[in-house]
Amino acid sequence: MNLHPEYIPGLLELLTVLPEEVFNYKIAARPERRRQFEKELTSQIEVALDILTACLNITELKEQVLEAFASWLRLKHGIPGSVLASHPLVLTALSSLNSELLSEAAVNVISELIHYTAAGSSGGVSVQMPLIQVLVPQVMNLKGQLRDSSKDEEDVKAIARLFSDMGDSYVELIATGSDESMLIVHALLEVASHPEYYIASMTFNFWHSLQVNLTRRESYISFMNESSIEAERNRRLQLFRPAYESLVSLVSFRIQYPQDYQDLSNEDLKEFKHTRYAVADVLIDAASVLGGDATLRILYMKLDEAAACCHNEQSEWRPAEAALFGIRAISSYVSAVEAEVMPKVMDRLLKLPQHPQLLQTVCLTIGAYSKWLDSASGGLSILPSVLDILMSGMGISEDSAAAAAVAFRQICDDCRLKLCGCLDGLFHIYHRAVSGEGSFKVAADDSLHLVEALSKVITELPPDHAKRALEALCLPVVTPLQEIVSQGPDTLNSKPARDLTVHIDRFGYIFRYVNHAEAVADAIQRLWPIFKAIFDLRAWDMRTMESLCRACKYAVRTSGRCMGITIGAMLEEIQGLYQQHHQPCFLYLSSEVIKIFGSDPSCANYLKSLIEALFMHTTRLLTSIQEFTARPDIADDCFLLASRCIRYCPQLFIPSAVFPSLVDCSLIGITVHHREASNSILTFLSDIFDLGNSAGGEQYLPIRNGVILPRGSSITRILIASLTGALPSSRLESVTYTLLSLSRAYGPQSVEWAKESISLVPLTAVTEVERSRFLKALSDAASGANVNALSVPIEDLSDVCRRNRTVMEIVQQSLRPLELNIAPGS
């Protein structure tokens, strides 16, 4: 190379690319070969670094040398920290940090070195300490450049990146609170104070990791007893308090709306909201360290300053809104009995001008502190004023109305006992919001928060009062539905779905949240004629049926066995309509009924009739993979229902004539690409295989075996085909679990089935060694080994068979999962 210097750039390029290929999954390498390749490179790392060191003499190639060095460091193997600490390549990188030409490459190297020292594969921080002691002082020397106005922004960003890398990599060391670590913390505060958000936010992950380390018990496990642990934890928390107090002040200004917020594009507005959520997370981290009450005091000072300048709707409202946003973010960390600052916050809230954005945040903040309102000594006295603000929010804009509706729900949920005596006032707000009359701007979807709110208050009433309140709650919902039904079949048939579902969804919320079984059972019985009319005339309409079945599902769940004759009428209705209209929601409503009534002997006859009718009709619909693809919702709900039957009424389902047909149907649909449908089928099969593990399941094993044994070979082959490419790799965990369940249930017999299937795959696709490792994993599962330890050989087989399109096609053509004859005896 010395004789031909023109070749050296090409050599350096090759040296850069070689280690990168370890992480290049576009290459169709077998997993074993990939691991072997990495070992080969790791074993030659010293040779590679010697070549790179020799090339340092050529000044114009230094940048390329440093980039190649960074590439080898990404392997995170092979060289002790004591060697690297004095290595010429490391020293060159450190000395180049201030070089105009080489700083970018040098930063990349130092960044990789920092990651290298923290990687478990390199021995971790303790082994790499000699190198860390060289790196940290050199990076710390760059701190002054963070505020150097003559520095290019990209240079500042690169330096900030090194400090962030140090923080993230050495967080456990920093958490001990040594003098050196506090210097790094102060440097990271410097980065966090940078005016550019994208630079400041580089530290956010560090503040979270440090908070976790300071607060979790596992960090103190080396201390011998509880008192030592508590003492050390308190020492560290006290040590880092000033840093987190500074952090709150440094980041909280970033959540303020920009002056020109009304002119922001949708993309910019989205980015601003993302910034607010990210800063809220930092405030939560601070509250975890400082305590919510202490963090609240800092944020209240900002609210107090801002509110002093906020007298009317034309005033500057943005600082007050930002302070409130921060106060809302930490609400879960503020004590419910905080008595020093929260009364002042509430007093401020009630006096702020009603600017739409400000009012929206005021409403959300009120909702966030609903538990405080319930616990505080003066909470009851301010509730009327708080409800007045929420009513104002409902009348200002759609956004503030949405926030007010959420807050109304939270207050009724947490203060429900206090509000039981204020039902008339609550119903007044509810009627205005639900009827759409008056000045309220509550959207139909947001009105569901008010339905839920009143339902939760009614739950706390005695049964007789609850029954009357429930009738009043249903009245504004049922009246428009009654009007539509009374206008005759033509009107009911021609109405847009939304005209019906807006009311039916409210019934769903009522039945879900009014926790009085008899009152809800009585309500559904009275409403059944209206529901039946909608079922009969709108069974063709998926949206309306989904809404109605959801409402019925919650009625069944809340009322349970109080439903009486209504449940029989409901099941008769859906059993007949399913055969005409094939709505998937009829299946999930049946699923809820099975869960509640499956073990009730008095319901056995009509439940047996129901499941046989539903499953028989479904198996006639789903006769090919094309049908599964066209009707994935039916497949999903059908096999969810089947799993429920195995769990709650195996005595009705497993001996039935429909059980073998449904197993055959499942084999047709396993490879459907719809995620939920495929997972439901795989869960159904694994539930069958795991039947022997369930209470009372053993009595059904002879019937199960009579169905599964003749189909075992086909089931195994389809599962192996799914594992090796017939299903996306994201489904691997579900397929693996089902295959291992089959192995546990059928032992050596299942391994023979697997051997038959895998022997069909040509050796060009899967080698003998790979087959043997796969079969051994199944054999170990069959012998009762821990299945978690068996996933690697199964994943390896999957990777080998998916390594490129050609191999995947060869495997699938040899297994032909869609062409199997799945009849018994195949």
mmCIF file of N, CA and C in Angstrom, residues 68-171:
data_model
loop_
_atom_site.group_PDB
_atom_site.id
_atom_site.type_symbol
_atom_site.label_atom_id
_atom_site.label_comp_id
_atom_site.label_asym_id
_atom_site.label_seq_id
_atom_site.Cartn_x
_atom_site.Cartn_y
_atom_site.Cartn_z
ATOM 1 N N ALA A 68 -13.762 5.129 10.031
ATOM 2 C CA ALA A 68 -13.595 3.669 10.040
ATOM 3 C C ALA A 68 -13.449 3.154 11.468
ATOM 4 N N PHE A 69 -12.715 3.890 12.299
ATOM 5 C CA PHE A 69 -12.535 3.516 13.700
ATOM 6 C C PHE A 69 -13.893 3.491 14.414
ATOM 7 N N ALA A 70 -14.715 4.522 14.189
ATOM 8 C CA ALA A 70 -16.061 4.568 14.791
ATOM 9 C C ALA A 70 -16.878 3.350 14.390
ATOM 10 N N SER A 71 -16.722 2.937 13.127
ATOM 11 C CA SER A 71 -17.457 1.778 12.609
ATOM 12 C C SER A 71 -17.077 0.506 13.371
ATOM 13 N N TRP A 72 -15.787 0.301 13.652
ATOM 14 C CA TRP A 72 -15.339 -0.891 14.389
ATOM 15 C C TRP A 72 -15.777 -0.836 15.857
ATOM 16 N N LEU A 73 -15.855 0.370 16.400
ATOM 17 C CA LEU A 73 -16.286 0.490 17.803
ATOM 18 C C LEU A 73 -17.741 0.043 17.986
ATOM 19 N N ARG A 74 -18.548 0.148 16.913
ATOM 20 C CA ARG A 74 -19.964 -0.243 17.026
ATOM 21 C C ARG A 74 -20.129 -1.734 17.303
ATOM 22 N N LEU A 75 -19.083 -2.524 17.045
ATOM 23 C CA LEU A 75 -19.152 -3.956 17.375
ATOM 24 C C LEU A 75 -19.161 -4.177 18.886
ATOM 25 N N LYS A 76 -18.640 -3.181 19.631
ATOM 26 C CA LYS A 76 -18.655 -3.209 21.105
ATOM 27 C C LYS A 76 -18.033 -4.487 21.674
ATOM 28 N N HIS A 77 -16.939 -4.914 21.089
ATOM 29 C CA HIS A 77 -16.239 -6.122 21.552
ATOM 30 C C HIS A 77 -14.740 -5.921 21.428
ATOM 31 N N GLY A 78 -14.004 -6.661 22.212
ATOM 32 C CA GLY A 78 -12.655 -6.991 21.807
ATOM 33 C C GLY A 78 -11.496 -6.260 22.406
ATOM 34 N N ILE A 79 -11.627 -5.004 22.887
ATOM 35 C CA ILE A 79 -10.425 -4.291 23.335
ATOM 36 C C ILE A 79 -10.653 -3.752 24.749
ATOM 37 N N PRO A 80 -9.772 -4.062 25.692
ATOM 38 C CA PRO A 80 -9.922 -3.547 27.061
ATOM 39 C C PRO A 80 -9.780 -2.027 27.104
ATOM 40 N N GLY A 81 -10.462 -1.426 28.067
ATOM 41 C CA GLY A 81 -10.403 0.025 28.218
ATOM 42 C C GLY A 81 -8.995 0.526 28.476
ATOM 43 N N SER A 82 -8.183 -0.273 29.186
ATOM 44 C CA SER A 82 -6.820 0.155 29.498
ATOM 45 C C SER A 82 -5.972 0.301 28.236
ATOM 46 N N VAL A 83 -6.258 -0.541 27.210
ATOM 47 C CA VAL A 83 -5.534 -0.447 25.928
ATOM 48 C C VAL A 83 -6.025 0.769 25.147
ATOM 49 N N LEU A 84 -7.360 0.918 25.083
ATOM 50 C CA LEU A 84 -7.923 2.028 24.304
ATOM 51 C C LEU A 84 -7.556 3.388 24.903
ATOM 52 N N ALA A 85 -7.405 3.439 26.230
ATOM 53 C CA ALA A 85 -7.143 4.721 26.893
ATOM 54 C C ALA A 85 -5.901 5.417 26.347
ATOM 55 N N SER A 86 -4.912 4.635 25.911
ATOM 56 C CA SER A 86 -3.683 5.250 25.384
ATOM 57 C C SER A 86 -3.487 4.947 23.896
ATOM 58 N N HIS A 87 -4.541 4.469 23.250
ATOM 59 C CA HIS A 87 -4.423 4.083 21.832
ATOM 60 C C HIS A 87 -4.284 5.337 20.954
ATOM 61 N N PRO A 88 -3.394 5.302 19.962
ATOM 62 C CA PRO A 88 -3.212 6.482 19.087
ATOM 63 C C PRO A 88 -4.492 6.958 18.429
ATOM 64 N N LEU A 89 -5.380 6.022 18.060
ATOM 65 C CA LEU A 89 -6.637 6.421 17.400
ATOM 66 C C LEU A 89 -7.522 7.222 18.360
ATOM 67 N N VAL A 90 -7.579 6.788 19.620
ATOM 68 C CA VAL A 90 -8.374 7.502 20.621
ATOM 69 C C VAL A 90 -7.767 8.881 20.884
ATOM 70 N N LEU A 91 -6.452 8.919 21.040
ATOM 71 C CA LEU A 91 -5.785 10.192 21.314
ATOM 72 C C LEU A 91 -5.944 11.169 20.150
ATOM 73 N N THR A 92 -5.907 10.630 18.922
ATOM 74 C CA THR A 92 -6.116 11.475 17.734
ATOM 75 C C THR A 92 -7.526 12.058 17.737
ATOM 76 N N ALA A 93 -8.506 11.208 18.053
ATOM 77 C CA ALA A 93 -9.901 11.680 18.082
ATOM 78 C C ALA A 93 -10.069 12.778 19.129
ATOM 79 N N LEU A 94 -9.499 12.562 20.319
ATOM 80 C CA LEU A 94 -9.626 13.559 21.384
ATOM 81 C C LEU A 94 -8.954 14.878 21.012
ATOM 82 N N SER A 95 -7.793 14.784 20.391
ATOM 83 C CA SER A 95 -7.069 16.012 20.017
ATOM 84 C C SER A 95 -7.713 16.718 18.834
ATOM 85 N N SER A 96 -8.607 16.005 18.113
ATOM 86 C CA SER A 96 -9.254 16.600 16.932
ATOM 87 C C SER A 96 -10.603 17.232 17.245
ATOM 88 N N LEU A 97 -11.025 17.167 18.514
ATOM 89 C CA LEU A 97 -12.349 17.703 18.858
ATOM 90 C C LEU A 97 -12.464 19.194 18.551
ATOM 91 N N ASN A 98 -11.348 19.912 18.644
ATOM 92 C CA ASN A 98 -11.385 21.345 18.361
ATOM 93 C C ASN A 98 -10.934 21.686 16.945
ATOM 94 N N SER A 99 -10.688 20.644 16.157
ATOM 95 C CA SER A 99 -10.250 20.867 14.779
ATOM 96 C C SER A 99 -11.451 21.196 13.897
ATOM 97 N N GLU A 100 -11.297 22.225 13.071
ATOM 98 C CA GLU A 100 -12.410 22.616 12.199
ATOM 99 C C GLU A 100 -12.743 21.523 11.191
ATOM 100 N N LEU A 101 -11.726 20.853 10.688
ATOM 101 C CA LEU A 101 -11.925 19.849 9.626
ATOM 102 C C LEU A 101 -12.340 18.492 10.185
ATOM 103 N N LEU A 102 -11.823 18.135 11.353
ATOM 104 C CA LEU A 102 -11.997 16.761 11.838
ATOM 105 C C LEU A 102 -13.000 16.634 12.978
ATOM 106 N N SER A 103 -13.611 17.758 13.419
ATOM 107 C CA SER A 103 -14.427 17.695 14.634
ATOM 108 C C SER A 103 -15.614 16.732 14.485
ATOM 109 N N GLU A 104 -16.275 16.694 13.314
ATOM 110 C CA GLU A 104 -17.441 15.821 13.147
ATOM 111 C C GLU A 104 -17.041 14.357 13.294
ATOM 112 N N ALA A 105 -15.965 13.946 12.607
ATOM 113 C CA ALA A 105 -15.499 12.557 12.703
ATOM 114 C C ALA A 105 -15.045 12.258 14.129
ATOM 115 N N ALA A 106 -14.364 13.238 14.775
ATOM 116 C CA ALA A 106 -13.887 13.035 16.146
ATOM 117 C C ALA A 106 -15.056 12.844 17.106
ATOM 118 N N VAL A 107 -16.118 13.658 16.942
ATOM 119 C CA VAL A 107 -17.311 13.530 17.791
ATOM 120 C C VAL A 107 -17.935 12.144 17.612
ATOM 121 N N ASN A 108 -18.006 11.658 16.365
ATOM 122 C CA ASN A 108 -18.560 10.319 16.119
ATOM 123 C C ASN A 108 -17.759 9.253 16.863
ATOM 124 N N VAL A 109 -16.433 9.385 16.835
ATOM 125 C CA VAL A 109 -15.577 8.410 17.526
ATOM 126 C C VAL A 109 -15.800 8.485 19.036
ATOM 127 N N ILE A 110 -15.774 9.691 19.603
ATOM 128 C CA ILE A 110 -15.922 9.831 21.059
ATOM 129 C C ILE A 110 -17.302 9.323 21.489
ATOM 130 N N SER A 111 -18.325 9.618 20.691
ATOM 131 C CA SER A 111 -19.676 9.132 20.986
ATOM 132 C C SER A 111 -19.696 7.606 21.027
ATOM 133 N N GLU A 112 -19.076 6.974 20.028
ATOM 134 C CA GLU A 112 -19.024 5.499 19.991
ATOM 135 C C GLU A 112 -18.198 4.956 21.159
ATOM 136 N N LEU A 113 -17.126 5.658 21.519
ATOM 137 C CA LEU A 113 -16.313 5.219 22.659
ATOM 138 C C LEU A 113 -17.124 5.264 23.955
ATOM 139 N N ILE A 114 -17.924 6.315 24.113
ATOM 140 C CA ILE A 114 -18.771 6.425 25.314
ATOM 141 C C ILE A 114 -19.744 5.246 25.365
ATOM 142 N N HIS A 115 -20.403 4.968 24.222
ATOM 143 C CA HIS A 115 -21.336 3.831 24.171
ATOM 144 C C HIS A 115 -20.591 2.518 24.416
ATOM 145 N N TYR A 116 -19.389 2.433 23.868
ATOM 146 C CA TYR A 116 -18.559 1.226 24.000
ATOM 147 C C TYR A 116 -18.267 0.949 25.477
ATOM 148 N N THR A 117 -17.925 1.990 26.225
ATOM 149 C CA THR A 117 -17.559 1.785 27.634
ATOM 150 C C THR A 117 -18.750 1.323 28.479
ATOM 151 N N ALA A 118 -19.971 1.638 28.032
ATOM 152 C CA ALA A 118 -21.156 1.275 28.818
ATOM 153 C C ALA A 118 -21.774 -0.048 28.375
ATOM 154 N N ALA A 119 -21.300 -0.615 27.233
ATOM 155 C CA ALA A 119 -21.912 -1.831 26.686
ATOM 156 C C ALA A 119 -21.527 -3.044 27.522
ATOM 157 N N GLY A 120 -22.515 -3.885 27.807
ATOM 158 C CA GLY A 120 -22.248 -5.107 28.567
ATOM 159 C C GLY A 120 -21.253 -6.009 27.883
ATOM 160 N N SER A 121 -21.309 -6.067 26.531
ATOM 161 C CA SER A 121 -20.423 -6.968 25.779
ATOM 162 C C SER A 121 -18.965 -6.529 25.859
ATOM 163 N N SER A 122 -18.722 -5.256 26.204
ATOM 164 C CA SER A 122 -17.337 -4.790 26.318
ATOM 165 C C SER A 122 -16.834 -4.889 27.757
ATOM 166 N N GLY A 123 -17.670 -5.420 28.631
ATOM 167 C CA GLY A 123 -17.279 -5.562 30.036
ATOM 168 C C GLY A 123 -17.954 -4.568 30.952
ATOM 169 N N GLY A 124 -18.558 -3.512 30.364
ATOM 170 C CA GLY A 124 -19.284 -2.535 31.163
ATOM 171 C C GLY A 124 -18.392 -1.480 31.784
ATOM 172 N N VAL A 125 -19.032 -0.579 32.532
ATOM 173 C CA VAL A 125 -18.375 0.618 33.059
ATOM 174 C C VAL A 125 -17.181 0.286 33.953
ATOM 175 N N SER A 126 -17.317 -0.720 34.830
ATOM 176 C CA SER A 126 -16.237 -0.999 35.788
ATOM 177 C C SER A 126 -14.958 -1.446 35.074
ATOM 178 N N VAL A 127 -15.098 -2.291 34.046
ATOM 179 C CA VAL A 127 -13.929 -2.777 33.298
ATOM 180 C C VAL A 127 -13.322 -1.659 32.459
ATOM 181 N N GLN A 128 -14.167 -0.762 31.966
ATOM 182 C CA GLN A 128 -13.702 0.279 31.040
ATOM 183 C C GLN A 128 -13.305 1.585 31.747
ATOM 184 N N MET A 129 -13.196 1.554 33.084
ATOM 185 C CA MET A 129 -12.937 2.779 33.837
ATOM 186 C C MET A 129 -11.678 3.536 33.376
ATOM 187 N N PRO A 130 -10.561 2.850 33.031
ATOM 188 C CA PRO A 130 -9.387 3.617 32.564
ATOM 189 C C PRO A 130 -9.695 4.495 31.349
ATOM 190 N N LEU A 131 -10.523 3.971 30.433
ATOM 191 C CA LEU A 131 -10.891 4.751 29.245
ATOM 192 C C LEU A 131 -11.841 5.887 29.632
ATOM 193 N N ILE A 132 -12.804 5.598 30.508
ATOM 194 C CA ILE A 132 -13.763 6.626 30.943
ATOM 195 C C ILE A 132 -13.016 7.806 31.571
ATOM 196 N N GLN A 133 -11.990 7.499 32.361
ATOM 197 C CA GLN A 133 -11.231 8.559 33.040
ATOM 198 C C GLN A 133 -10.442 9.433 32.068
ATOM 199 N N VAL A 134 -10.205 8.915 30.863
ATOM 200 C CA VAL A 134 -9.569 9.721 29.816
ATOM 201 C C VAL A 134 -10.622 10.545 29.069
ATOM 202 N N LEU A 135 -11.785 9.925 28.778
ATOM 203 C CA LEU A 135 -12.812 10.578 27.945
ATOM 204 C C LEU A 135 -13.492 11.743 28.654
ATOM 205 N N VAL A 136 -13.926 11.501 29.909
ATOM 206 C CA VAL A 136 -14.797 12.473 30.579
ATOM 207 C C VAL A 136 -14.129 13.850 30.721
ATOM 208 N N PRO A 137 -12.873 13.940 31.209
ATOM 209 C CA PRO A 137 -12.276 15.288 31.328
ATOM 210 C C PRO A 137 -12.156 16.009 29.990
ATOM 211 N N GLN A 138 -11.857 15.247 28.932
ATOM 212 C CA GLN A 138 -11.713 15.872 27.603
ATOM 213 C C GLN A 138 -13.042 16.438 27.118
ATOM 214 N N VAL A 139 -14.135 15.687 27.351
ATOM 215 C CA VAL A 139 -15.463 16.191 26.943
ATOM 216 C C VAL A 139 -15.848 17.383 27.820
ATOM 217 N N MET A 140 -15.562 17.296 29.108
ATOM 218 C CA MET A 140 -15.910 18.389 30.022
ATOM 219 C C MET A 140 -15.217 19.695 29.625
ATOM 220 N N ASN A 141 -14.031 19.591 29.034
ATOM 221 C CA ASN A 141 -13.313 20.790 28.578
ATOM 222 C C ASN A 141 -14.080 21.559 27.501
ATOM 223 N N LEU A 142 -15.066 20.893 26.867
ATOM 224 C CA LEU A 142 -15.830 21.533 25.782
ATOM 225 C C LEU A 142 -17.018 22.344 26.306
ATOM 226 N N LYS A 143 -17.279 22.264 27.617
ATOM 227 C CA LYS A 143 -18.484 22.886 28.188
ATOM 228 C C LYS A 143 -18.606 24.366 27.823
ATOM 229 N N GLY A 144 -17.476 25.098 27.861
ATOM 230 C CA GLY A 144 -17.503 26.532 27.575
ATOM 231 C C GLY A 144 -18.022 26.850 26.185
ATOM 232 N N GLN A 145 -17.863 25.899 25.244
ATOM 233 C CA GLN A 145 -18.280 26.151 23.861
ATOM 234 C C GLN A 145 -19.794 26.135 23.694
ATOM 235 N N LEU A 146 -20.519 25.577 24.701
ATOM 236 C CA LEU A 146 -21.988 25.542 24.602
ATOM 237 C C LEU A 146 -22.569 26.950 24.533
ATOM 238 N N ARG A 147 -21.894 27.928 25.171
ATOM 239 C CA ARG A 147 -22.399 29.308 25.197
ATOM 240 C C ARG A 147 -21.585 30.232 24.298
ATOM 241 N N ASP A 148 -20.701 29.655 23.505
ATOM 242 C CA ASP A 148 -19.843 30.459 22.622
ATOM 243 C C ASP A 148 -20.644 30.911 21.405
ATOM 244 N N SER A 149 -20.966 32.196 21.345
ATOM 245 C CA SER A 149 -21.821 32.717 20.255
ATOM 246 C C SER A 149 -21.149 32.627 18.888
ATOM 247 N N SER A 150 -19.810 32.501 18.897
ATOM 248 C CA SER A 150 -19.119 32.408 17.604
ATOM 249 C C SER A 150 -19.210 31.001 17.009
ATOM 250 N N LYS A 151 -19.677 30.042 17.829
ATOM 251 C CA LYS A 151 -19.735 28.650 17.372
ATOM 252 C C LYS A 151 -20.933 28.440 16.449
ATOM 253 N N ASP A 152 -20.713 27.649 15.407
ATOM 254 C CA ASP A 152 -21.794 27.241 14.514
ATOM 255 C C ASP A 152 -22.787 26.367 15.299
ATOM 256 N N GLU A 153 -24.097 26.478 14.971
ATOM 257 C CA GLU A 153 -25.111 25.714 15.704
ATOM 258 C C GLU A 153 -24.887 24.203 15.602
ATOM 259 N N GLU A 154 -24.406 23.747 14.452
ATOM 260 C CA GLU A 154 -24.143 22.319 14.277
ATOM 261 C C GLU A 154 -23.024 21.848 15.198
ATOM 262 N N ASP A 155 -22.014 22.737 15.416
ATOM 263 C CA ASP A 155 -20.918 22.399 16.334
ATOM 264 C C ASP A 155 -21.443 22.292 17.774
ATOM 265 N N VAL A 156 -22.310 23.238 18.156
ATOM 266 C CA VAL A 156 -22.898 23.206 19.500
ATOM 267 C C VAL A 156 -23.737 21.926 19.667
ATOM 268 N N LYS A 157 -24.469 21.590 18.624
ATOM 269 C CA LYS A 157 -25.295 20.373 18.661
ATOM 270 C C LYS A 157 -24.413 19.134 18.877
ATOM 271 N N ALA A 158 -23.255 19.084 18.194
ATOM 272 C CA ALA A 158 -22.340 17.940 18.315
ATOM 273 C C ALA A 158 -21.801 17.836 19.744
ATOM 274 N N ILE A 159 -21.446 18.981 20.332
ATOM 275 C CA ILE A 159 -20.924 18.981 21.711
ATOM 276 C C ILE A 159 -22.033 18.554 22.682
ATOM 277 N N ALA A 160 -23.244 19.091 22.457
ATOM 278 C CA ALA A 160 -24.387 18.721 23.308
ATOM 279 C C ALA A 160 -24.643 17.217 23.226
ATOM 280 N N ARG A 161 -24.450 16.670 22.044
ATOM 281 C CA ARG A 161 -24.642 15.224 21.853
ATOM 282 C C ARG A 161 -23.675 14.429 22.734
ATOM 283 N N LEU A 162 -22.414 14.885 22.825
ATOM 284 C CA LEU A 162 -21.433 14.172 23.655
ATOM 285 C C LEU A 162 -21.832 14.219 25.128
ATOM 286 N N PHE A 163 -22.278 15.382 25.603
ATOM 287 C CA PHE A 163 -22.716 15.471 26.997
ATOM 288 C C PHE A 163 -23.925 14.565 27.249
ATOM 289 N N SER A 164 -24.861 14.544 26.281
ATOM 290 C CA SER A 164 -26.046 13.693 26.427
ATOM 291 C C SER A 164 -25.658 12.220 26.418
ATOM 292 N N ASP A 165 -24.717 11.850 25.542
ATOM 293 C CA ASP A 165 -24.241 10.468 25.508
ATOM 294 C C ASP A 165 -23.603 10.074 26.839
ATOM 295 N N MET A 166 -22.812 10.994 27.397
ATOM 296 C CA MET A 166 -22.195 10.714 28.700
ATOM 297 C C MET A 166 -23.272 10.520 29.767
ATOM 298 N N GLY A 167 -24.252 11.410 29.781
ATOM 299 C CA GLY A 167 -25.329 11.297 30.767
ATOM 300 C C GLY A 167 -26.068 9.981 30.647
ATOM 301 N N ASP A 168 -26.462 9.629 29.414
ATOM 302 C CA ASP A 168 -27.231 8.399 29.197
ATOM 303 C C ASP A 168 -26.406 7.160 29.544
ATOM 304 N N SER A 169 -25.118 7.165 29.184
ATOM 305 C CA SER A 169 -24.289 5.970 29.362
ATOM 306 C C SER A 169 -23.823 5.783 30.793
ATOM 307 N N TYR A 170 -23.580 6.881 31.495
ATOM 308 C CA TYR A 170 -22.992 6.785 32.834
ATOM 309 C C TYR A 170 -23.989 7.150 33.934
ATOM 310 N N VAL A 171 -25.287 7.020 33.631
ATOM 311 C CA VAL A 171 -26.300 7.499 34.578
ATOM 312 C C VAL A 171 -26.176 6.812 35.937
#
